[in-house]
Amino acid sequence: MKRSTNQEKFLDTLIRLNTKIEELGKINILNNHIYSEYFFRDLLNIVYGYSLENHNKKQKNAPAFDLIDNTNKIIIQVTATCKKQKIEDTLKKEYLTNKMEEGYRLKFIFIGNQNNNIKNKNFSNPHNILFDSKKDIILTQDLCEEFL
C-alpha cells in the first residue's frame, strides 16, 4: 500500500512540475528551469546511480549541457524545449568536441511539454558525440517507468 502511494506521489510531482514549467515558460518566468537542474541532478543520481554535478556552477550558463558526471562520462542537457531543432542545435556546438574526444555520452532530459515521438527521429551529429536518441533522451514517462 505504501509503495503504491509513493509511486502515485512521485508521478503527481513530475506531472505537476512539467505543467508548471510549461505554463510559466509561456509567460517567460523561467526560474523553475534552474531549480529543475538541481532536482533532476539528484533524481537521476538516485534512479540511475550517476554522480552528476551541476556544470553551471563551474561555468555560468554553460553551452551544450547542464549536468556532468565525470566518473561515468555523461553530460546532460536539462531543457524545456522538446524539439528536434533543439537537439541538433546542441549536437553542432563546438563546445562538445572536447567531450566527444574524452568519450562522454550526451543525454537530454526534457521538462515541461513532452514530445513522445522525439526518440524516433534522426539527428545530425556533426561532432560524432556519443548519442542515441532511443536511449539518451529521457522523458517523464521514462522516469515514471524506472520508478515503478
CSV table of C-alpha atoms in Angstrom, one decimal:
chain,number,residue,atom,x,y,z
A,1,MET,CA,0.0,0.0,0.0
A,2,LYS,CA,2.8,2.5,0.9
A,3,ARG,CA,4.7,1.7,-2.3
A,4,SER,CA,1.6,2.4,-4.3
A,5,THR,CA,1.1,5.7,-2.5
A,6,ASN,CA,4.8,6.7,-3.0
A,7,GLN,CA,4.6,5.9,-6.7
A,8,GLU,CA,1.4,8.0,-7.1
A,9,LYS,CA,3.1,10.9,-5.3
A,10,PHE,CA,6.1,10.6,-7.5
A,11,LEU,CA,4.1,10.6,-10.7
A,12,ASP,CA,1.9,13.5,-9.5
A,13,THR,CA,5.0,15.5,-8.6
A,14,LEU,CA,6.6,15.0,-12.0
A,15,ILE,CA,3.4,15.8,-13.8
A,16,ARG,CA,2.8,19.0,-11.7
A,17,LEU,CA,6.4,20.1,-12.3
A,18,ASN,CA,6.1,19.6,-16.1
A,19,THR,CA,2.8,21.5,-16.2
A,20,LYS,CA,4.2,24.4,-14.0
A,21,ILE,CA,7.3,24.7,-16.1
A,22,GLU,CA,5.3,24.7,-19.4
A,23,GLU,CA,2.7,27.2,-18.2
A,24,LEU,CA,5.2,29.6,-16.6
A,25,GLY,CA,7.5,29.4,-19.6
A,26,LYS,CA,4.7,30.7,-21.8
A,27,ILE,CA,4.9,34.0,-19.8
A,28,ASN,CA,8.7,33.9,-19.6
A,29,ILE,CA,9.0,33.0,-16.0
A,30,LEU,CA,12.0,30.7,-16.1
A,31,ASN,CA,13.3,30.3,-12.6
A,32,ASN,CA,11.8,26.8,-12.3
A,33,HIS,CA,14.1,25.8,-15.1
A,34,ILE,CA,17.1,26.5,-13.0
A,35,TYR,CA,15.7,24.7,-9.9
A,36,SER,CA,14.9,21.8,-12.2
A,37,GLU,CA,18.6,21.3,-13.0
A,38,TYR,CA,19.2,20.6,-9.3
A,39,PHE,CA,16.1,18.5,-8.9
A,40,PHE,CA,16.9,16.3,-11.9
A,41,ARG,CA,20.5,16.1,-10.9
A,42,ASP,CA,19.6,14.5,-7.6
A,43,LEU,CA,16.8,12.4,-9.1
A,44,LEU,CA,19.0,10.9,-11.9
A,45,ASN,CA,21.8,10.3,-9.4
A,46,ILE,CA,19.3,8.2,-7.3
A,47,VAL,CA,17.4,6.5,-10.2
A,48,TYR,CA,20.4,5.7,-12.4
A,49,GLY,CA,23.3,5.7,-9.9
A,50,TYR,CA,25.0,8.6,-11.6
A,51,SER,CA,27.4,11.1,-9.9
A,52,LEU,CA,26.1,14.2,-11.7
A,53,GLU,CA,27.1,17.7,-10.7
A,54,ASN,CA,25.7,21.0,-12.0
A,55,HIS,CA,28.1,22.2,-14.6
A,56,ASN,CA,26.5,25.7,-14.5
A,57,LYS,CA,28.1,26.1,-11.0
A,58,LYS,CA,31.5,25.9,-12.6
A,59,GLN,CA,30.6,27.8,-15.8
A,60,LYS,CA,27.5,30.0,-15.6
A,61,ASN,CA,25.0,29.2,-18.3
A,62,ALA,CA,27.4,26.7,-19.8
A,63,PRO,CA,26.8,25.9,-23.5
A,64,ALA,CA,25.5,22.5,-24.6
A,65,PHE,CA,24.9,20.8,-21.3
A,66,ASP,CA,23.9,21.5,-17.7
A,67,LEU,CA,24.9,18.4,-15.7
A,68,ILE,CA,28.1,16.4,-15.8
A,69,ASP,CA,29.2,13.0,-14.4
A,70,ASN,CA,33.0,12.7,-14.8
A,71,THR,CA,33.0,9.2,-13.4
A,72,ASN,CA,30.5,7.7,-15.9
A,73,LYS,CA,31.4,10.2,-18.7
A,74,ILE,CA,27.9,11.5,-19.1
A,75,ILE,CA,26.8,15.0,-19.9
A,76,ILE,CA,23.1,16.0,-19.7
A,77,GLN,CA,21.2,19.0,-21.0
A,78,VAL,CA,18.1,19.8,-19.0
A,79,THR,CA,15.6,21.6,-21.3
A,80,ALA,CA,12.0,22.5,-21.7
A,81,THR,CA,12.3,22.6,-25.5
A,82,CYS,CA,11.4,19.1,-26.6
A,83,LYS,CA,12.1,19.6,-30.3
A,84,LYS,CA,14.4,18.1,-33.0
A,85,GLN,CA,15.9,21.5,-33.7
A,86,LYS,CA,16.9,22.0,-30.0
A,87,ILE,CA,18.8,18.6,-30.0
A,88,GLU,CA,20.5,19.4,-33.3
A,89,ASP,CA,21.5,22.9,-32.2
A,90,THR,CA,23.2,21.3,-29.2
A,91,LEU,CA,24.8,18.5,-31.2
A,92,LYS,CA,26.5,21.0,-33.5
A,93,LYS,CA,28.1,23.1,-30.7
A,94,GLU,CA,31.9,23.2,-31.0
A,95,TYR,CA,32.0,23.1,-27.2
A,96,LEU,CA,31.2,19.4,-27.4
A,97,THR,CA,34.3,18.4,-29.4
A,98,ASN,CA,36.5,18.0,-26.3
A,99,LYS,CA,33.8,15.9,-24.5
A,100,MET,CA,33.5,13.8,-27.6
A,101,GLU,CA,37.2,13.2,-27.7
A,102,GLU,CA,37.1,12.2,-24.0
A,103,GLY,CA,34.3,9.7,-24.7
A,104,TYR,CA,31.4,11.4,-23.0
A,105,ARG,CA,27.8,10.4,-23.8
A,106,LEU,CA,25.3,13.2,-24.3
A,107,LYS,CA,21.8,12.9,-22.9
A,108,PHE,CA,18.8,15.1,-22.8
A,109,ILE,CA,16.1,15.3,-20.1
A,110,PHE,CA,13.0,17.1,-21.2
A,111,ILE,CA,11.0,19.1,-18.7
A,112,GLY,CA,7.7,20.8,-19.3
A,113,ASN,CA,5.8,19.8,-22.5
A,114,GLN,CA,6.7,16.2,-23.6
A,115,ASN,CA,7.0,15.0,-27.2
A,116,ASN,CA,6.9,11.2,-27.1
A,117,ASN,CA,7.8,11.0,-30.8
A,118,ILE,CA,11.2,12.7,-30.4
A,119,LYS,CA,13.1,9.5,-29.8
A,120,ASN,CA,12.1,8.2,-33.2
A,121,LYS,CA,13.7,11.0,-35.2
A,122,ASN,CA,17.1,11.0,-36.9
A,123,PHE,CA,19.6,13.7,-35.8
A,124,SER,CA,22.5,15.4,-37.5
A,125,ASN,CA,25.5,14.9,-35.2
A,126,PRO,CA,28.5,16.7,-36.8
A,127,HIS,CA,30.9,16.1,-34.0
A,128,ASN,CA,30.0,12.4,-33.6
A,129,ILE,CA,29.4,12.7,-29.9
A,130,LEU,CA,28.0,9.6,-28.3
A,131,PHE,CA,24.3,10.0,-28.6
A,132,ASP,CA,21.5,7.5,-29.3
A,133,SER,CA,18.0,9.2,-29.3
A,134,LYS,CA,16.3,6.0,-28.2
A,135,LYS,CA,18.5,5.6,-25.1
A,136,ASP,CA,19.7,9.1,-24.4
A,137,ILE,CA,16.5,11.1,-24.4
A,138,ILE,CA,14.8,11.0,-21.0
A,139,LEU,CA,11.2,11.9,-20.8
A,140,THR,CA,8.9,12.0,-17.8
A,141,GLN,CA,7.4,8.6,-18.9
A,142,ASP,CA,10.9,7.0,-18.8
A,143,LEU,CA,11.4,8.2,-15.2
A,144,CYS,CA,7.9,7.0,-14.2
A,145,GLU,CA,8.7,3.6,-15.7
A,146,GLU,CA,12.0,3.4,-13.8
A,147,PHE,CA,10.4,4.4,-10.6
A,148,LEU,CA,7.7,1.8,-10.9
